[in-house]
Tab-separated table of C-alpha atoms in Angstrom:
chain	number	residue	atom	x	y	z
A	1	GLY	CA	129.384	-48.475	161.792
A	2	ALA	CA	129.000	-45.338	159.731
A	3	GLY	CA	126.228	-43.709	161.754
A	4	VAL	CA	125.928	-42.044	165.145
A	5	SER	CA	126.076	-44.673	167.854
A	6	GLN	CA	124.432	-44.251	171.252
A	7	THR	CA	124.695	-46.469	174.298
A	8	PRO	CA	122.860	-47.743	176.180
A	9	SER	CA	119.770	-47.974	174.001
A	10	ASN	CA	117.663	-48.406	177.130
A	11	LYS	CA	118.377	-47.457	180.720
A	12	VAL	CA	116.081	-47.978	183.685
A	13	THR	CA	117.178	-46.415	186.936
A	14	GLU	CA	115.774	-45.373	190.272
A	15	LYS	CA	115.070	-41.848	191.370
A	16	GLY	CA	118.178	-40.237	192.819
A	17	LYS	CA	120.691	-42.362	190.906
A	18	TYR	CA	123.454	-41.151	188.583
A	19	VAL	CA	123.309	-41.932	184.866
A	20	GLU	CA	125.762	-41.635	181.975
A	21	LEU	CA	124.729	-41.766	178.327
A	22	ARG	CA	127.341	-42.126	175.616
A	23	CYS	CA	127.435	-40.854	172.042
A	24	ASP	CA	129.921	-41.850	169.354
A	25	PRO	CA	129.508	-39.439	166.412
A	26	ILE	CA	130.249	-39.977	162.748
A	27	SER	CA	133.994	-39.909	162.178
A	28	GLY	CA	135.199	-36.469	161.139
A	29	HIS	CA	132.138	-34.605	162.400
A	30	THR	CA	133.289	-31.741	164.584
A	31	ALA	CA	129.860	-30.598	165.764
A	32	LEU	CA	127.936	-32.721	168.268
A	33	TYR	CA	124.510	-32.071	169.747
A	34	TRP	CA	122.399	-33.533	172.526
A	35	TYR	CA	118.609	-33.294	172.370
A	36	ARG	CA	115.903	-34.659	174.642
A	37	GLN	CA	112.608	-35.981	173.287
A	38	SER	CA	109.643	-36.615	175.529
A	39	LEU	CA	106.758	-38.793	174.407
A	40	GLY	CA	104.685	-37.100	171.700
A	41	GLN	CA	107.013	-34.110	171.535
A	42	GLY	CA	109.717	-32.890	169.197
A	43	PRO	CA	113.362	-32.994	170.240
A	44	GLU	CA	114.462	-30.193	172.589
A	45	PHE	CA	117.986	-28.815	172.420
A	46	LEU	CA	120.261	-29.467	175.379
A	47	ILE	CA	123.870	-28.718	174.412
A	48	TYR	CA	126.134	-28.233	171.392
A	49	PHE	CA	129.858	-29.007	171.137
A	50	GLN	CA	132.221	-27.662	168.539
A	51	GLY	CA	135.329	-29.773	168.953
A	52	THR	CA	136.035	-30.330	172.640
A	53	GLY	CA	134.274	-27.258	173.967
A	54	ALA	CA	130.618	-26.708	174.771
A	55	ALA	CA	129.746	-23.841	172.431
A	56	ASP	CA	126.161	-23.589	173.677
A	57	ASP	CA	124.868	-25.284	176.828
A	58	SER	CA	121.871	-23.034	177.318
A	59	GLY	CA	119.423	-25.894	176.839
A	60	LEU	CA	120.569	-27.882	179.869
A	61	PRO	CA	117.584	-27.735	182.242
A	62	ASN	CA	119.543	-27.441	185.501
A	63	ASP	CA	122.887	-28.175	187.121
A	64	ARG	CA	122.097	-31.885	187.463
A	65	PHE	CA	122.851	-32.206	183.760
A	66	PHE	CA	126.398	-32.058	182.441
A	67	ALA	CA	128.082	-33.180	179.228
A	68	VAL	CA	131.679	-33.629	178.161
A	69	ARG	CA	133.574	-34.312	174.969
A	70	PRO	CA	137.192	-34.496	176.136
A	71	GLU	CA	138.872	-35.529	172.885
A	72	GLY	CA	136.494	-33.950	170.414
A	73	SER	CA	134.868	-37.213	169.421
A	74	VAL	CA	132.882	-39.318	171.913
A	75	SER	CA	130.583	-37.399	174.230
A	76	THR	CA	128.990	-38.378	177.525
A	77	LEU	CA	125.823	-36.837	178.950
A	78	LYS	CA	125.764	-37.119	182.726
A	79	ILE	CA	122.655	-36.776	184.866
A	80	GLN	CA	122.967	-36.582	188.646
A	81	ARG	CA	120.216	-37.275	191.181
A	82	THR	CA	117.802	-38.396	188.499
A	83	GLU	CA	114.141	-37.446	188.795
A	84	ARG	CA	111.081	-39.058	187.235
A	85	GLY	CA	110.710	-36.016	184.984
A	86	ASP	CA	114.066	-36.859	183.389
A	87	SER	CA	112.472	-39.866	181.691
A	88	ALA	CA	112.759	-39.320	177.938
A	89	VAL	CA	114.715	-40.359	174.880
A	90	TYR	CA	118.086	-38.624	174.753
A	91	LEU	CA	119.186	-38.098	171.157
A	92	CYS	CA	122.672	-37.346	169.980
A	93	ALA	CA	123.424	-35.825	166.581
A	94	SER	CA	126.584	-34.882	164.754
A	95	SER	CA	127.341	-32.619	161.835
A	96	PHE	CA	130.288	-31.845	159.590
A	97	LEU	CA	129.498	-28.138	159.622
A	98	SER	CA	129.149	-25.948	162.668
A	99	ARG	CA	126.385	-23.814	161.171
A	100	GLY	CA	123.414	-24.837	159.118
A	101	GLY	CA	124.683	-28.290	158.286
A	102	GLU	CA	122.673	-31.480	158.177
A	103	LEU	CA	122.394	-33.166	161.553
A	104	PHE	CA	122.719	-36.930	161.626
A	105	PHE	CA	120.902	-38.428	164.602
A	106	GLY	CA	121.523	-41.610	166.521
A	107	GLU	CA	118.677	-43.871	167.588
A	108	GLY	CA	118.672	-42.435	171.078
A	109	SER	CA	119.019	-43.658	174.635
A	110	ARG	CA	115.659	-44.266	176.275
A	111	LEU	CA	115.898	-43.320	179.956
A	112	THR	CA	113.245	-44.405	182.427
A	113	VAL	CA	113.463	-43.147	185.998
A	114	LEU	CA	111.303	-45.123	188.408
B	1	GLN	CA	103.658	-19.616	173.028
B	2	LYS	CA	105.970	-22.091	171.327
B	3	GLU	CA	108.388	-20.786	168.696
B	4	VAL	CA	107.272	-23.520	166.289
B	5	GLU	CA	103.717	-24.863	166.126
B	6	GLN	CA	102.841	-28.115	164.403
B	7	ASP	CA	99.562	-30.007	164.391
B	8	PRO	CA	100.366	-33.339	166.071
B	9	GLY	CA	97.661	-35.251	164.215
B	10	PRO	CA	97.364	-38.184	164.045
B	11	LEU	CA	96.766	-38.089	160.313
B	12	SER	CA	95.521	-41.187	158.495
B	13	VAL	CA	95.283	-41.350	154.699
B	14	PRO	CA	94.790	-44.063	152.062
B	15	GLU	CA	97.698	-45.172	149.912
B	16	GLY	CA	98.190	-42.882	146.932
B	17	ALA	CA	96.794	-39.779	148.652
B	18	ILE	CA	98.496	-36.410	148.667
B	19	VAL	CA	99.568	-35.464	152.168
B	20	SER	CA	100.041	-31.900	153.387
B	21	LEU	CA	101.969	-31.228	156.585
B	22	ASN	CA	102.425	-27.743	157.994
B	23	CYS	CA	104.194	-25.676	160.602
B	24	THR	CA	103.973	-22.071	161.678
B	25	TYR	CA	106.652	-20.177	163.539
B	26	SER	CA	107.089	-16.889	165.335
B	27	ASN	CA	110.849	-16.197	165.127
B	28	SER	CA	111.527	-14.101	162.032
B	29	ALA	CA	115.264	-14.852	162.355
B	30	PHE	CA	114.780	-18.442	161.211
B	31	GLN	CA	116.429	-18.838	157.795
B	32	TYR	CA	116.989	-22.578	157.303
B	33	PHE	CA	113.985	-24.897	157.279
B	34	MET	CA	114.017	-28.656	157.435
B	35	TRP	CA	111.713	-31.624	157.533
B	36	TYR	CA	112.749	-34.744	159.390
B	37	ARG	CA	111.094	-38.150	159.307
B	38	GLN	CA	111.151	-40.287	162.425
B	39	TYR	CA	110.140	-43.923	162.463
B	40	SER	CA	109.046	-45.470	165.737
B	41	ARG	CA	111.960	-45.919	168.160
B	42	LYS	CA	114.427	-44.460	165.661
B	43	GLY	CA	116.260	-41.169	165.410
B	44	PRO	CA	115.038	-38.404	163.076
B	45	GLU	CA	116.415	-38.480	159.522
B	46	LEU	CA	116.592	-35.456	157.252
B	47	LEU	CA	114.111	-35.406	154.360
B	48	MET	CA	114.213	-31.875	153.011
B	49	TYR	CA	116.381	-28.812	153.604
B	50	THR	CA	115.531	-25.351	152.285
B	51	TYR	CA	116.982	-21.909	152.751
B	52	SER	CA	114.684	-18.885	153.047
B	53	SER	CA	111.500	-18.707	150.983
B	54	GLY	CA	110.572	-20.832	147.999
B	55	ASN	CA	109.897	-24.380	146.917
B	56	LYS	CA	112.102	-27.428	146.728
B	57	GLU	CA	111.174	-30.731	145.163
B	58	ASP	CA	112.776	-34.142	145.679
B	59	GLY	CA	110.955	-37.078	144.147
B	60	ARG	CA	107.540	-37.390	145.777
B	61	PHE	CA	108.349	-34.712	148.354
B	62	THR	CA	107.938	-30.939	147.995
B	63	ALA	CA	108.874	-28.430	150.669
B	64	GLN	CA	107.498	-24.896	150.632
B	65	VAL	CA	108.562	-21.941	152.739
B	66	ASP	CA	106.586	-18.701	152.990
B	67	LYS	CA	108.594	-16.395	155.234
B	68	SER	CA	106.112	-13.548	154.913
B	69	SER	CA	103.479	-15.739	156.552
B	70	LYS	CA	105.950	-17.647	158.747
B	71	TYR	CA	104.530	-20.862	157.365
B	72	ILE	CA	106.205	-23.969	155.965
B	73	SER	CA	104.717	-27.039	154.327
B	74	LEU	CA	105.708	-30.503	153.229
B	75	PHE	CA	103.717	-32.242	150.511
B	76	ILE	CA	103.944	-35.974	149.873
B	77	ARG	CA	102.573	-37.196	146.553
B	78	ASP	CA	101.448	-40.772	145.893
B	79	SER	CA	101.855	-41.620	149.566
B	80	GLN	CA	103.032	-45.130	150.431
B	81	PRO	CA	102.607	-47.264	153.563
B	82	SER	CA	106.361	-46.899	154.055
B	83	ASP	CA	105.778	-43.150	154.536
B	84	SER	CA	104.020	-43.936	157.828
B	85	ALA	CA	106.088	-42.117	160.436
B	86	THR	CA	106.233	-38.928	162.480
B	87	TYR	CA	107.224	-35.854	160.495
B	88	LEU	CA	109.049	-33.103	162.319
B	89	CYS	CA	109.596	-29.614	161.031
B	90	ALA	CA	112.748	-27.887	162.237
B	91	MET	CA	114.334	-24.521	161.719
B	92	ILE	CA	117.448	-22.567	162.621
B	93	GLU	CA	118.696	-18.993	162.556
B	94	THR	CA	121.494	-18.084	160.140
B	95	SER	CA	124.021	-17.717	162.933
B	96	GLY	CA	122.339	-20.196	165.201
B	97	SER	CA	123.677	-23.417	166.571
B	98	ARG	CA	120.453	-25.120	167.565
B	99	LEU	CA	117.568	-26.594	165.630
B	100	THR	CA	114.119	-25.755	166.966
B	101	PHE	CA	111.642	-28.537	166.270
B	102	GLY	CA	107.893	-28.709	166.030
B	103	GLU	CA	106.221	-31.420	168.070
B	104	GLY	CA	105.769	-33.654	165.047
B	105	THR	CA	102.794	-34.962	163.047
B	106	GLN	CA	102.107	-38.681	163.185
B	107	LEU	CA	101.166	-39.968	159.712
B	108	THR	CA	99.695	-43.356	158.834
B	109	VAL	CA	99.278	-44.376	155.195
B	110	ASN	CA	96.856	-47.275	154.902
B	111	PRO	CA	97.306	-49.853	152.114
């Protein structure tokens, strides 16, 4: 497809488990972003990749959260020892430009931690 | 205090009404201003993109930015039921890498 693809679309897990969320950006987009959106709230920035490197990870809430983008395309957001407060929709976006460009969002991965 | 404040609504209007959505912000370094539309269980999609102060029109949509007041608006003319969605304002600094979003306003346009 031509858009940003995120898998899984829904993930239900138990407290304490490990979770991986995958994002496949639009081909040719060098910038990739992860945001988290809680119910009734706007998206909150987590991390930004330019190419393979994390250019800004200041939005990651704690060291249980980690993201990688080893080949500069697909990215994986990893959450260790999940907590109920991690329940949210995790949105991925990509952009052709690294600054000020339009962000194209995927439909999100809805994470529920029981 | 949040960097970006947006009335969450909900806002309900009849078809054909003019809708006004607004955000205020506190960070004077914001230079790019955007409005995103988000349908239920979908990702946000960009509606309008403006740089610094001024107006921008695109069909039934008009975006206004008043940097002196730190206030941005989105106007929707001749609103349609298909406009029913959550509208998110977002903004970014010139050298910034992250969008800062408002919490979104939920709009319903009734036929």
